[in-house]
């Protein structure tokens, strides 16, 4: 009878670990008190010179930090950009001096609204399913390497599907 309970406990433990496995595979990174969530990039077409990358940054600490630099081997340069409506025009500008993340703040970079990362001078098109390395450098927390999962914009991830023809 003791062996039965030991075996049942072992099976229950294995089932628990298997159920938790997808959680441990979550596409998130932690650097000090900063949490970087779901970094991804949009697929590009051949000849497209730049691509967009997106993720969230949450500051769980008591002090501000600042995203001051990014780099990726697939791009000649990377820039933090912001998009905003000015009248009837959507304006995109590079963010000067880095992006501050205040204590308790979560910045969600997403297509078509607010902040995003521009990968400029792509060495090759970004294809859906690709994995692209990106290094984020923060003023206080230091550097963290993340992986951008390249996703097809037509997969419903973004709200700009009908605007890809420009």
Short mmCIF file of C-alpha atoms in Angstrom, two decimals:
data_model
loop_
_atom_site.label_atom_id
_atom_site.label_comp_id
_atom_site.label_asym_id
_atom_site.label_seq_id
_atom_site.Cartn_x
_atom_site.Cartn_y
_atom_site.Cartn_z
CA UNK A 1 0.00 0.00 0.00
CA UNK A 2 2.90 2.37 0.78
CA UNK A 3 4.29 1.86 -2.74
CA UNK A 4 0.89 2.69 -4.22
CA UNK A 5 0.79 6.05 -2.41
CA UNK A 6 4.41 6.80 -3.31
CA UNK A 7 3.66 6.05 -6.98
CA UNK A 8 0.44 8.13 -6.88
CA UNK A 9 2.34 11.01 -5.29
CA UNK A 10 5.02 10.72 -7.99
CA UNK A 11 2.40 10.78 -10.75
CA UNK A 12 0.67 13.78 -9.15
CA UNK A 13 4.02 15.61 -8.90
CA UNK A 14 4.83 14.86 -12.56
CA UNK A 15 1.38 16.08 -13.65
CA UNK A 16 1.85 19.27 -11.64
CA UNK A 17 5.27 19.90 -13.21
CA UNK A 18 3.92 19.26 -16.72
CA UNK A 19 1.00 21.61 -16.11
CA UNK A 20 3.39 24.31 -14.91
CA UNK A 21 5.82 23.86 -17.83
CA UNK A 22 4.06 26.35 -20.14
CA UNK A 23 4.30 28.97 -17.39
CA UNK A 24 8.04 28.53 -17.13
CA UNK A 25 8.30 28.89 -20.92
CA UNK A 26 6.63 32.32 -20.82
CA UNK A 27 8.30 34.87 -23.06
CA UNK A 28 9.36 37.24 -20.29
CA UNK A 29 12.64 38.52 -18.92
CA UNK A 30 13.66 40.01 -15.57
CA UNK A 31 16.54 42.41 -14.91
CA UNK A 32 16.71 43.65 -11.35
CA UNK A 33 13.32 45.23 -10.64
CA UNK A 34 12.44 45.48 -14.35
CA UNK A 35 10.24 42.95 -16.13
CA UNK A 36 10.25 42.79 -19.92
CA UNK A 37 7.20 41.02 -21.33
CA UNK A 38 6.55 39.33 -24.68
CA UNK A 39 9.15 40.92 -26.97
CA UNK A 40 8.18 40.49 -30.61
CA UNK A 41 8.75 42.02 -34.02
CA UNK A 42 6.53 42.23 -37.07
CA UNK A 43 7.46 40.28 -40.18
CA UNK A 44 8.77 42.45 -43.02
CA UNK A 45 8.74 42.11 -46.80
CA UNK A 46 11.90 41.78 -48.95
CA UNK A 47 13.49 45.19 -49.50
CA UNK A 48 11.80 46.76 -46.47
CA UNK A 49 14.63 48.72 -44.79
CA UNK A 50 13.19 48.84 -41.26
CA UNK A 51 10.99 46.85 -38.92
CA UNK A 52 9.14 47.40 -35.68
CA UNK A 53 9.67 45.65 -32.35
CA UNK A 54 7.39 45.69 -29.32
CA UNK A 55 7.37 44.59 -25.67
CA UNK A 56 6.31 45.80 -22.27
CA UNK A 57 8.58 47.08 -19.51
CA UNK A 58 7.35 47.15 -15.93
CA UNK A 59 9.31 48.75 -13.10
CA UNK A 60 8.56 46.91 -9.85
CA UNK A 61 11.24 48.83 -7.96
CA UNK A 62 11.28 52.02 -5.90
CA UNK A 63 13.54 54.00 -8.25
CA UNK A 64 13.20 55.13 -11.85
CA UNK A 65 15.34 53.58 -14.54
CA UNK A 66 15.81 54.45 -18.17
CA UNK A 67 16.11 52.40 -21.37
CA UNK A 68 19.09 54.17 -22.92
CA UNK A 69 20.22 51.89 -25.77
CA UNK A 70 19.29 48.87 -27.85
CA UNK A 71 21.15 46.77 -30.39
CA UNK A 72 20.50 43.79 -32.63
CA UNK A 73 22.76 41.98 -35.09
CA UNK A 74 19.97 42.11 -37.72
CA UNK A 75 19.88 45.94 -37.84
CA UNK A 76 22.47 48.65 -38.47
CA UNK A 77 20.83 50.72 -35.73
CA UNK A 78 17.92 50.63 -33.31
CA UNK A 79 15.87 53.56 -32.09
CA UNK A 80 13.12 54.14 -29.55
CA UNK A 81 10.23 55.89 -31.29
CA UNK A 82 6.91 57.32 -30.24
CA UNK A 83 3.82 57.75 -32.37
CA UNK A 84 1.10 60.29 -31.71
CA UNK A 85 -1.73 61.93 -33.58
CA UNK A 86 -1.14 65.61 -34.32
CA UNK A 87 -4.35 66.86 -35.88
CA UNK A 88 -5.08 64.45 -38.70
CA UNK A 89 -1.47 63.27 -39.02
CA UNK A 90 0.23 60.36 -37.30
CA UNK A 91 3.72 61.60 -36.34
CA UNK A 92 6.58 59.27 -35.50
CA UNK A 93 9.60 60.65 -33.66
CA UNK A 94 12.75 59.25 -32.12
CA UNK A 95 12.81 59.53 -28.33
CA UNK A 96 15.82 61.62 -27.26
CA UNK A 97 17.75 60.72 -24.12
CA UNK A 98 16.17 57.31 -23.51
CA UNK A 99 12.84 56.12 -22.17
CA UNK A 100 12.23 56.60 -18.44
CA UNK A 101 10.30 53.91 -16.56
CA UNK A 102 9.10 55.29 -13.22
CA UNK A 103 8.54 53.13 -10.11
CA UNK A 104 5.34 51.12 -10.50
CA UNK A 105 4.98 52.13 -14.16
CA UNK A 106 4.32 49.70 -17.01
CA UNK A 107 5.00 50.85 -20.56
CA UNK A 108 3.34 48.71 -23.22
CA UNK A 109 4.92 49.14 -26.64
CA UNK A 110 2.46 48.20 -29.35
CA UNK A 111 1.84 48.87 -33.04
CA UNK A 112 0.13 52.11 -33.92
CA UNK A 113 0.14 53.74 -30.51
CA UNK A 114 2.76 55.15 -28.17
CA UNK A 115 6.27 53.73 -28.00
CA UNK A 116 7.94 51.12 -30.19
CA UNK A 117 11.43 50.11 -31.31
CA UNK A 118 12.59 50.70 -34.87
CA UNK A 119 15.10 48.22 -36.30
CA UNK A 120 16.80 50.35 -38.98
CA UNK A 121 18.90 49.04 -41.87
CA UNK A 122 17.77 45.42 -41.70
CA UNK A 123 20.35 42.94 -43.00
CA UNK A 124 17.55 40.61 -44.19
CA UNK A 125 13.75 40.43 -44.05
CA UNK A 126 12.20 39.37 -40.75
CA UNK A 127 10.12 36.26 -41.42
CA UNK A 128 7.27 34.99 -39.24
CA UNK A 129 8.67 32.30 -36.97
CA UNK A 130 12.18 33.80 -36.85
CA UNK A 131 13.84 34.51 -33.50
CA UNK A 132 15.85 37.75 -33.38
CA UNK A 133 18.27 38.73 -30.60
CA UNK A 134 17.91 42.20 -29.07
CA UNK A 135 20.03 43.71 -26.29
CA UNK A 136 18.39 46.31 -24.05
CA UNK A 137 20.63 48.61 -22.00
CA UNK A 138 19.21 50.37 -18.96
CA UNK A 139 20.89 53.26 -17.16
CA UNK A 140 20.84 51.55 -13.73
CA UNK A 141 19.89 47.90 -14.19
CA UNK A 142 22.42 47.25 -16.98
CA UNK A 143 22.00 45.00 -20.02
CA UNK A 144 19.64 42.16 -20.80
CA UNK A 145 19.47 40.01 -23.94
CA UNK A 146 15.96 39.17 -25.11
CA UNK A 147 14.60 37.25 -28.08
CA UNK A 148 12.09 38.86 -30.41
CA UNK A 149 9.64 36.33 -31.81
CA UNK A 150 8.83 37.47 -35.34
CA UNK A 151 5.07 37.41 -35.85
CA UNK A 152 2.91 37.85 -38.92
CA UNK A 153 1.03 41.16 -38.61
CA UNK A 154 -1.98 39.57 -40.33
CA UNK A 155 -2.34 37.15 -37.42
CA UNK A 156 -4.51 39.70 -35.62
CA UNK A 157 -1.79 40.81 -33.21
CA UNK A 158 -1.95 44.45 -34.20
CA UNK A 159 -4.60 46.96 -35.02
CA UNK A 160 -2.93 48.31 -38.16
CA UNK A 161 -3.73 45.38 -40.47
CA UNK A 162 -5.50 47.52 -43.02
CA UNK A 163 -2.70 50.10 -43.03
CA UNK A 164 0.15 47.91 -44.24
CA UNK A 165 -0.20 49.10 -47.86
CA UNK A 166 1.62 52.42 -47.33
#
